[in-house]
Short mmCIF file of C-alpha atoms in Angstrom, two decimals:
data_model
loop_
_atom_site.label_atom_id
_atom_site.label_comp_id
_atom_site.label_asym_id
_atom_site.label_seq_id
_atom_site.Cartn_x
_atom_site.Cartn_y
_atom_site.Cartn_z
CA UNK A 953 -3.15 -17.06 -4.52
CA UNK A 954 -4.35 -16.72 -1.21
CA UNK A 955 -6.37 -13.42 -1.12
CA UNK A 956 -6.54 -11.26 2.04
CA UNK A 957 -9.49 -9.91 3.62
CA UNK A 958 -9.19 -6.46 1.39
CA UNK A 959 -8.44 -8.18 -2.06
CA UNK A 960 -10.09 -8.00 -4.99
CA UNK A 961 -10.47 -10.84 -7.59
CA UNK A 962 -10.12 -9.56 -11.14
CA UNK A 963 -14.04 -10.34 -11.83
CA UNK A 964 -15.37 -8.35 -8.52
CA UNK A 965 -12.98 -5.67 -9.92
CA UNK A 966 -14.37 -5.37 -13.45
CA UNK A 967 -17.88 -6.23 -12.37
CA UNK A 968 -17.76 -3.68 -9.70
CA UNK A 969 -15.92 -0.86 -9.45
CA UNK A 970 -14.67 0.10 -13.16
CA UNK A 971 -17.90 -0.87 -14.87
CA UNK A 972 -19.69 1.03 -11.99
CA UNK A 973 -17.16 4.28 -13.15
CA UNK A 974 -17.26 3.83 -16.91
CA UNK A 975 -21.07 3.56 -16.79
CA UNK A 976 -21.17 7.15 -15.19
CA UNK A 977 -18.69 8.70 -17.47
CA UNK A 978 -18.90 6.97 -20.78
CA UNK A 979 -22.04 6.38 -23.58
CA UNK A 980 -21.57 4.94 -26.80
CA UNK A 981 -21.91 7.64 -29.68
CA UNK A 982 -25.28 8.92 -30.19
CA UNK A 983 -27.21 11.25 -31.97
CA UNK A 984 -27.36 14.69 -30.64
CA UNK A 985 -30.93 14.31 -29.56
CA UNK A 986 -30.12 10.98 -27.80
CA UNK A 987 -27.24 12.73 -26.09
CA UNK A 988 -29.85 15.29 -24.77
CA UNK A 989 -31.80 12.81 -23.59
CA UNK A 990 -29.10 11.20 -21.38
CA UNK A 991 -28.56 12.71 -18.10
CA UNK A 992 -24.76 12.88 -16.84
CA UNK A 993 -24.18 11.66 -13.36
CA UNK A 994 -24.12 14.10 -10.66
CA UNK A 995 -20.75 15.16 -9.24
CA UNK A 996 -21.11 13.39 -5.89
CA UNK A 997 -22.35 10.09 -7.92
CA UNK A 998 -19.12 10.43 -9.97
CA UNK A 999 -16.75 11.30 -7.13
CA UNK A 1000 -17.99 8.40 -4.95
CA UNK A 1001 -17.54 6.10 -8.42
CA UNK A 1002 -14.09 7.60 -8.71
CA UNK A 1003 -13.30 6.58 -5.18
CA UNK A 1004 -14.58 3.24 -5.25
CA UNK A 1005 -12.49 2.47 -8.36
CA UNK A 1006 -9.47 3.81 -7.30
CA UNK A 1007 -9.59 1.46 -4.02
CA UNK A 1008 -10.34 -1.47 -5.82
CA UNK A 1009 -7.22 -0.34 -8.36
CA UNK A 1010 -4.87 -0.03 -5.56
CA UNK A 1011 -5.86 -4.00 -4.23
CA UNK A 1012 -5.72 -5.17 -7.68
CA UNK A 1013 -2.04 -3.54 -7.76
CA UNK A 1014 -1.07 -4.98 -4.60
CA UNK A 1015 -2.41 -8.33 -5.15
CA UNK A 1016 -0.91 -8.73 -8.62
CA UNK A 1017 2.45 -6.68 -8.42
CA UNK A 1018 4.89 -9.23 -9.29
CA UNK A 1019 2.84 -10.22 -12.45
CA UNK A 1020 2.44 -6.45 -13.61
CA UNK A 1021 5.91 -5.45 -13.08
CA UNK A 1022 7.49 -4.12 -16.55
CA UNK A 1023 10.65 -5.02 -17.98
CA UNK A 1024 13.92 -3.08 -17.22
CA UNK A 1025 15.24 -0.20 -19.45
CA UNK A 1026 15.73 -1.37 -22.91
CA UNK A 1027 17.49 -0.18 -25.93
CA UNK A 1028 14.23 0.77 -27.78
CA UNK A 1029 13.49 3.00 -24.48
CA UNK A 1030 16.10 5.30 -25.54
CA UNK A 1031 15.63 8.65 -27.19
CA UNK A 1032 15.49 8.52 -30.85
CA UNK A 1033 16.08 5.01 -30.86
CA UNK A 1034 13.00 4.15 -32.59
CA UNK A 1035 12.82 5.79 -36.27
CA UNK A 1036 10.19 8.80 -36.59
CA UNK A 1037 7.01 8.05 -38.03
CA UNK A 1038 4.80 11.47 -38.58
CA UNK A 1039 2.11 9.34 -40.63
CA UNK A 1040 -1.25 10.19 -39.59
CA UNK A 1041 -3.28 8.13 -36.74
CA UNK A 1042 -4.74 4.92 -37.65
CA UNK A 1043 -7.88 5.39 -36.06
CA UNK A 1044 -9.04 9.00 -36.14
CA UNK A 1045 -11.55 8.96 -33.63
CA UNK A 1046 -13.07 6.90 -30.55
CA UNK A 1047 -15.39 4.51 -30.28
CA UNK A 1048 -16.77 5.94 -27.09
CA UNK A 1049 -17.63 9.33 -26.23
CA UNK A 1050 -17.74 11.22 -23.10
CA UNK A 1051 -20.60 13.10 -21.65
CA UNK A 1052 -20.28 17.07 -22.57
CA UNK A 1053 -18.45 18.79 -19.53
CA UNK A 1054 -19.47 22.52 -19.05
CA UNK A 1055 -16.97 22.73 -16.06
CA UNK A 1056 -14.09 22.50 -18.67
CA UNK A 1057 -15.13 26.07 -20.11
CA UNK A 1058 -14.25 27.69 -16.51
CA UNK A 1059 -10.81 27.01 -16.97
CA UNK A 1060 -7.88 24.67 -16.55
CA UNK A 1061 -7.48 22.89 -13.05
CA UNK A 1062 -4.24 23.84 -11.39
CA UNK A 1063 -4.72 22.07 -8.00
CA UNK A 1064 -7.60 20.81 -5.77
CA UNK A 1065 -8.93 22.65 -2.53
CA UNK A 1066 -9.47 19.85 -0.45
CA UNK A 1067 -12.81 18.87 1.67
CA UNK A 1068 -10.36 17.71 4.78
CA UNK A 1069 -6.75 18.61 6.26
CA UNK A 1070 -5.46 15.27 4.84
CA UNK A 1071 -1.99 15.58 3.08
CA UNK A 1072 -2.33 14.23 -0.50
CA UNK A 1073 -1.25 15.02 -3.77
CA UNK A 1074 -1.02 13.68 -7.20
CA UNK A 1075 1.81 13.05 -8.95
CA UNK A 1076 1.59 13.57 -12.99
CA UNK A 1077 3.93 12.60 -15.83
CA UNK A 1078 4.03 13.87 -19.41
CA UNK A 1079 4.96 11.36 -22.01
CA UNK A 1080 5.06 13.52 -25.39
CA UNK A 1081 7.22 13.95 -28.65
CA UNK A 1082 6.83 16.29 -31.60
CA UNK A 1083 5.86 15.31 -35.08
CA UNK A 1084 9.49 15.64 -35.98
CA UNK A 1085 11.06 13.33 -33.56
CA UNK A 1086 10.69 10.37 -30.97
CA UNK A 1087 11.63 10.39 -27.39
CA UNK A 1088 11.84 7.78 -25.09
CA UNK A 1089 10.54 5.95 -22.27
CA UNK A 1090 11.61 5.94 -18.44
CA UNK A 1091 11.06 2.25 -17.75
CA UNK A 1092 13.18 2.08 -14.76
CA UNK A 1093 11.55 4.98 -13.34
CA UNK A 1094 7.74 3.60 -13.75
CA UNK A 1095 9.02 -0.04 -12.36
CA UNK A 1096 10.14 1.94 -8.98
CA UNK A 1097 6.75 3.29 -9.02
CA UNK A 1098 5.18 0.00 -9.14
CA UNK A 1099 7.33 -1.59 -6.56
CA UNK A 1100 7.17 1.27 -3.90
CA UNK A 1101 3.01 1.30 -4.64
CA UNK A 1102 3.16 4.92 -5.96
CA UNK A 1103 0.03 5.84 -8.10
CA UNK A 1104 0.10 8.47 -10.51
CA UNK A 1105 -1.47 9.96 -13.87
CA UNK A 1106 0.27 9.68 -16.97
CA UNK A 1107 -0.72 12.16 -19.96
CA UNK A 1108 0.47 10.57 -22.90
CA UNK A 1109 0.64 11.93 -26.21
CA UNK A 1110 -0.94 10.13 -29.26
CA UNK A 1111 2.27 9.63 -31.38
CA UNK A 1112 4.40 8.84 -28.24
CA UNK A 1113 1.85 6.13 -27.59
CA UNK A 1114 2.15 4.60 -31.22
CA UNK A 1115 6.15 4.67 -30.89
CA UNK A 1116 5.99 2.99 -27.71
CA UNK A 1117 3.19 0.94 -28.20
CA UNK A 1118 4.13 -2.09 -26.60
CA UNK A 1119 5.38 -0.18 -23.18
CA UNK A 1120 2.06 1.44 -23.33
CA UNK A 1121 0.40 -1.88 -23.66
CA UNK A 1122 2.38 -3.01 -20.50
CA UNK A 1123 1.40 0.26 -18.46
CA UNK A 1124 -2.17 -0.60 -19.27
CA UNK A 1125 -1.75 -3.24 -17.37
CA UNK A 1126 -1.16 -2.01 -14.19
CA UNK A 1127 -4.37 -0.06 -12.71
CA UNK A 1128 -1.77 1.81 -10.48
CA UNK A 1129 -1.64 4.21 -13.02
CA UNK A 1130 -4.22 6.47 -14.82
CA UNK A 1131 -3.99 7.82 -18.33
CA UNK A 1132 -5.07 11.19 -19.75
CA UNK A 1133 -4.86 12.70 -23.16
CA UNK A 1134 -1.88 14.76 -24.19
CA UNK A 1135 -2.60 15.59 -27.90
CA UNK A 1136 -0.97 13.82 -30.73
CA UNK A 1137 1.97 15.64 -31.52
CA UNK A 1138 2.65 18.02 -28.54
CA UNK A 1139 0.88 20.84 -30.37
CA UNK A 1140 0.33 24.59 -28.75
CA UNK A 1141 -3.26 24.82 -28.37
CA UNK A 1142 -3.08 28.64 -28.54
CA UNK A 1143 -2.30 28.52 -32.09
CA UNK A 1144 -4.19 25.66 -33.62
CA UNK A 1145 -7.20 26.10 -35.40
CA UNK A 1146 -10.69 24.35 -34.05
CA UNK A 1147 -10.29 21.53 -36.47
CA UNK A 1148 -6.49 20.78 -35.81
CA UNK A 1149 -7.22 20.74 -32.10
CA UNK A 1150 -9.82 18.27 -32.28
CA UNK A 1151 -7.84 16.13 -34.65
CA UNK A 1152 -4.84 16.45 -31.87
CA UNK A 1153 -7.69 15.20 -29.11
CA UNK A 1154 -9.36 12.57 -31.03
CA UNK A 1155 -6.17 10.87 -32.53
CA UNK A 1156 -4.80 10.87 -29.10
CA UNK A 1157 -8.15 8.89 -27.89
CA UNK A 1158 -8.49 6.76 -30.78
CA UNK A 1159 -4.71 5.48 -30.56
CA UNK A 1160 -5.43 4.77 -26.60
CA UNK A 1161 -8.35 2.31 -27.85
CA UNK A 1162 -6.18 0.54 -30.34
CA UNK A 1163 -3.64 -0.03 -27.61
CA UNK A 1164 -6.58 -0.73 -24.71
CA UNK A 1165 -7.99 -3.45 -27.19
CA UNK A 1166 -4.74 -4.99 -27.94
CA UNK A 1167 -3.42 -5.04 -24.01
CA UNK A 1168 -7.09 -6.61 -23.24
CA UNK A 1169 -6.33 -9.33 -25.81
CA UNK A 1170 -2.89 -9.92 -24.76
CA UNK A 1171 -4.32 -10.29 -21.19
CA UNK A 1172 -6.86 -12.96 -22.00
CA UNK A 1173 -3.89 -15.18 -23.53
CA UNK A 1174 -1.49 -14.43 -20.24
CA UNK A 1175 -1.70 -16.07 -16.52
CA UNK A 1176 -3.68 -12.85 -15.54
CA UNK A 1177 -6.68 -13.12 -17.66
CA UNK A 1178 -9.16 -10.21 -17.76
CA UNK A 1179 -7.69 -6.98 -16.76
CA UNK A 1180 -9.06 -3.69 -15.21
CA UNK A 1181 -8.04 -1.49 -18.45
CA UNK A 1182 -9.40 2.12 -18.20
CA UNK A 1183 -11.78 2.32 -20.56
CA UNK A 1184 -11.06 5.64 -21.76
CA UNK A 1185 -9.47 8.97 -20.79
CA UNK A 1186 -11.11 11.35 -19.29
CA UNK A 1187 -8.27 14.06 -18.46
CA UNK A 1188 -6.63 16.45 -20.86
CA UNK A 1189 -3.47 18.53 -20.39
CA UNK A 1190 -2.47 21.13 -22.69
CA UNK A 1191 1.05 20.96 -24.24
CA UNK A 1192 3.08 23.94 -22.72
CA UNK A 1193 0.15 24.72 -20.71
CA UNK A 1194 -1.16 26.91 -23.62
CA UNK A 1195 -4.86 27.07 -24.49
CA UNK A 1196 -7.27 29.93 -25.38
CA UNK A 1197 -11.33 30.09 -24.88
CA UNK A 1198 -11.73 28.36 -27.98
CA UNK A 1199 -9.48 25.16 -26.64
CA UNK A 1200 -11.64 25.32 -23.27
CA UNK A 1201 -14.95 25.46 -25.13
CA UNK A 1202 -14.20 22.36 -27.56
CA UNK A 1203 -12.79 20.11 -24.61
CA UNK A 1204 -16.07 20.64 -22.78
CA UNK A 1205 -18.14 19.47 -26.04
CA UNK A 1206 -16.03 16.52 -26.07
CA UNK A 1207 -15.99 16.07 -22.26
CA UNK A 1208 -12.60 16.28 -21.14
CA UNK A 1209 -11.48 17.80 -17.99
CA UNK A 1210 -8.01 20.10 -18.68
CA UNK A 1211 -5.56 19.61 -15.93
CA UNK A 1212 -2.51 21.47 -15.66
CA UNK A 1213 -0.39 21.88 -12.41
CA UNK A 1214 0.71 24.28 -9.63
CA UNK A 1215 4.12 22.73 -8.72
CA UNK A 1216 6.64 22.01 -11.86
CA UNK A 1217 9.08 19.17 -10.48
CA UNK A 1218 11.55 18.66 -13.49
CA UNK A 1219 12.89 21.50 -15.89
CA UNK A 1220 15.64 22.21 -18.23
CA UNK A 1221 19.23 21.53 -16.60
CA UNK A 1222 19.94 18.66 -14.05
CA UNK A 1223 17.07 17.92 -12.14
CA UNK A 1224 18.41 14.94 -9.95
CA UNK A 1225 19.79 16.96 -7.11
CA UNK A 1226 18.82 16.62 -3.55
CA UNK A 1227 18.45 20.75 -3.14
CA UNK A 1228 16.19 20.59 -6.20
CA UNK A 1229 14.09 17.87 -4.44
CA UNK A 1230 13.70 19.95 -1.16
CA UNK A 1231 12.57 22.99 -3.60
CA UNK A 1232 10.09 21.15 -5.19
CA UNK A 1233 9.15 19.43 -2.06
CA UNK A 1234 8.80 22.76 -0.23
CA UNK A 1235 6.22 23.95 -2.92
CA UNK A 1236 3.91 21.14 -2.50
CA UNK A 1237 0.68 21.78 -0.22
CA UNK A 1238 -2.32 19.54 0.56
CA UNK A 1239 -4.28 19.11 -3.16
CA UNK A 1240 -1.13 20.04 -5.17
CA UNK A 1241 -0.65 18.46 -8.58
CA UNK A 1242 3.16 17.93 -9.39
CA UNK A 1243 4.39 18.17 -13.08
CA UNK A 1244 7.02 15.67 -14.02
CA UNK A 1245 8.04 13.79 -17.07
CA UNK A 1246 8.46 10.40 -18.46
CA UNK A 1247 9.76 10.36 -21.90
CA UNK A 1248 13.73 10.91 -20.95
CA UNK A 1249 14.03 14.13 -21.96
CA UNK A 1250 14.44 16.39 -18.75
CA UNK A 1251 17.77 14.74 -17.06
CA UNK A 1252 17.49 13.56 -13.66
CA UNK A 1253 13.79 13.08 -13.41
CA UNK A 1254 13.93 9.67 -11.68
CA UNK A 1255 16.36 10.71 -9.05
CA UNK A 1256 14.52 13.86 -8.34
CA UNK A 1257 11.10 11.82 -8.01
CA UNK A 1258 12.61 9.99 -5.26
CA UNK A 1259 13.88 12.80 -3.48
CA UNK A 1260 10.57 14.59 -3.34
CA UNK A 1261 8.30 11.60 -2.82
CA UNK A 1262 11.09 10.59 -0.23
CA UNK A 1263 10.54 14.20 1.54
CA UNK A 1264 6.83 14.21 0.90
CA UNK A 1265 6.46 11.04 2.72
CA UNK A 1266 8.30 11.72 5.91
CA UNK A 1267 5.90 14.82 5.97
CA UNK A 1268 2.99 12.51 5.91
CA UNK A 1269 1.85 13.03 2.67
CA UNK A 1270 0.38 10.04 0.78
CA UNK A 1271 -0.19 9.83 -3.52
CA UNK A 1272 -3.37 9.77 -5.38
CA UNK A 1273 -4.31 9.89 -8.96
CA UNK A 1274 -5.54 13.22 -10.36
CA UNK A 1275 -9.08 11.73 -10.50
CA UNK A 1276 -9.08 10.95 -6.82
CA UNK A 1277 -7.85 14.00 -5.92
CA UNK A 1278 -10.86 15.72 -7.95
CA UNK A 1279 -12.95 13.48 -6.14
CA UNK A 1280 -11.81 14.68 -2.65
CA UNK A 1281 -12.53 18.54 -2.98
CA UNK A 1282 -13.07 21.68 -5.41
CA UNK A 1283 -10.79 22.01 -8.27
CA UNK A 1284 -9.19 25.79 -8.52
CA UNK A 1285 -9.28 26.72 -12.02
CA UNK A 1286 -7.47 29.43 -14.49
CA UNK A 1287 -8.47 30.95 -17.36
CA UNK A 1288 -5.20 29.91 -19.04
CA UNK A 1289 -2.58 27.50 -18.16
CA UNK A 1290 1.06 28.23 -17.21
CA UNK A 1291 4.40 26.89 -15.72
CA UNK A 1292 5.15 29.12 -12.52
CA UNK A 1293 3.33 32.58 -13.38
CA UNK A 1294 1.24 33.61 -16.01
CA UNK A 1295 2.92 34.24 -19.41
CA UNK A 1296 5.90 32.23 -18.23
CA UNK A 1297 5.15 30.06 -21.40
CA UNK A 1298 4.38 32.42 -24.21
CA UNK A 1299 8.17 32.33 -25.44
CA UNK A 1300 7.35 28.86 -26.56
CA UNK A 1301 4.81 30.00 -29.22
CA UNK A 1302 7.62 30.67 -31.65
CA UNK A 1303 9.68 27.73 -31.06
CA UNK A 1304 7.72 24.86 -32.42
CA UNK A 1305 6.50 26.06 -35.78
CA UNK A 1306 3.60 27.95 -36.47
CA UNK A 1307 1.11 25.14 -35.08
CA UNK A 1308 3.85 24.18 -32.32
CA UNK A 1309 3.95 20.59 -33.92
CA UNK A 1310 7.61 21.00 -35.32
CA UNK A 1311 10.41 23.40 -36.27
#
């Protein structure tokens, strides 16, 4: 394959961009004393690494788009088509550990105040399921993003990843997409004990590592060879947007960055209308984080996404991952998550069991 002046070889990508960012953000498990001696990278260093990694990821995607393209929607991608499996996670804790993140204690990120006047926003998608059921995977929507070079951040639940393990391995092949942690069974972090919260987080991180390693082995036997697969999750999204002080403290200790949204994209009812697309696009401002879903639960998400992105692109917007957006400005935080206004998600506490994991 002929390479353009700005293309990245796979070997160059892994050696320069991805390894640089991973070295700044990750460290093997050490004792508490050893960790204390390990100084975390400064914010400016981390942001520079994130931006360099993002540029390399986009170049890699553009160069290998045809090989990375997912298989279209299949029967097993439908909601409930795969039998429910509520057994405990196979890997209960990840091998890698993030540096503690004291910023997480200050609250959840709703949006980013940019240091420039550039029109950028982050599209985010939740992939989740409860303990009591299985949901789907909107493969055609993800393929459309691949074909149109639209980067996004996918917040994946651990149990959902296990249900759709083959699809997750396909997604991991394409560095256009960033992967975040969305808890094991979409539990409500305003109701859980600290121990249960930690299990929800670490079980998901462990499941990610299992699939990451499998994807790497599969890639080594393919024409693509070595892949720039994301080493570990760094971002976390609270299910239902619900959390409390103890949840924020735990995320800070484990090194995760809590990220919510300031614009709700899809919701109940039919989302696939131009009227709703205009309504959502009008709420987006530079630095916005937009919420969508990729598990075929809300109706019309794919059509809504096409309306919203088309309108925003005509207005001069481009799309980035959450990590790149964070590297471009200052995160705006609140002490609690919500959909559109504080308290609008409290009614969900009584809908999914005492711990939020099922009726």
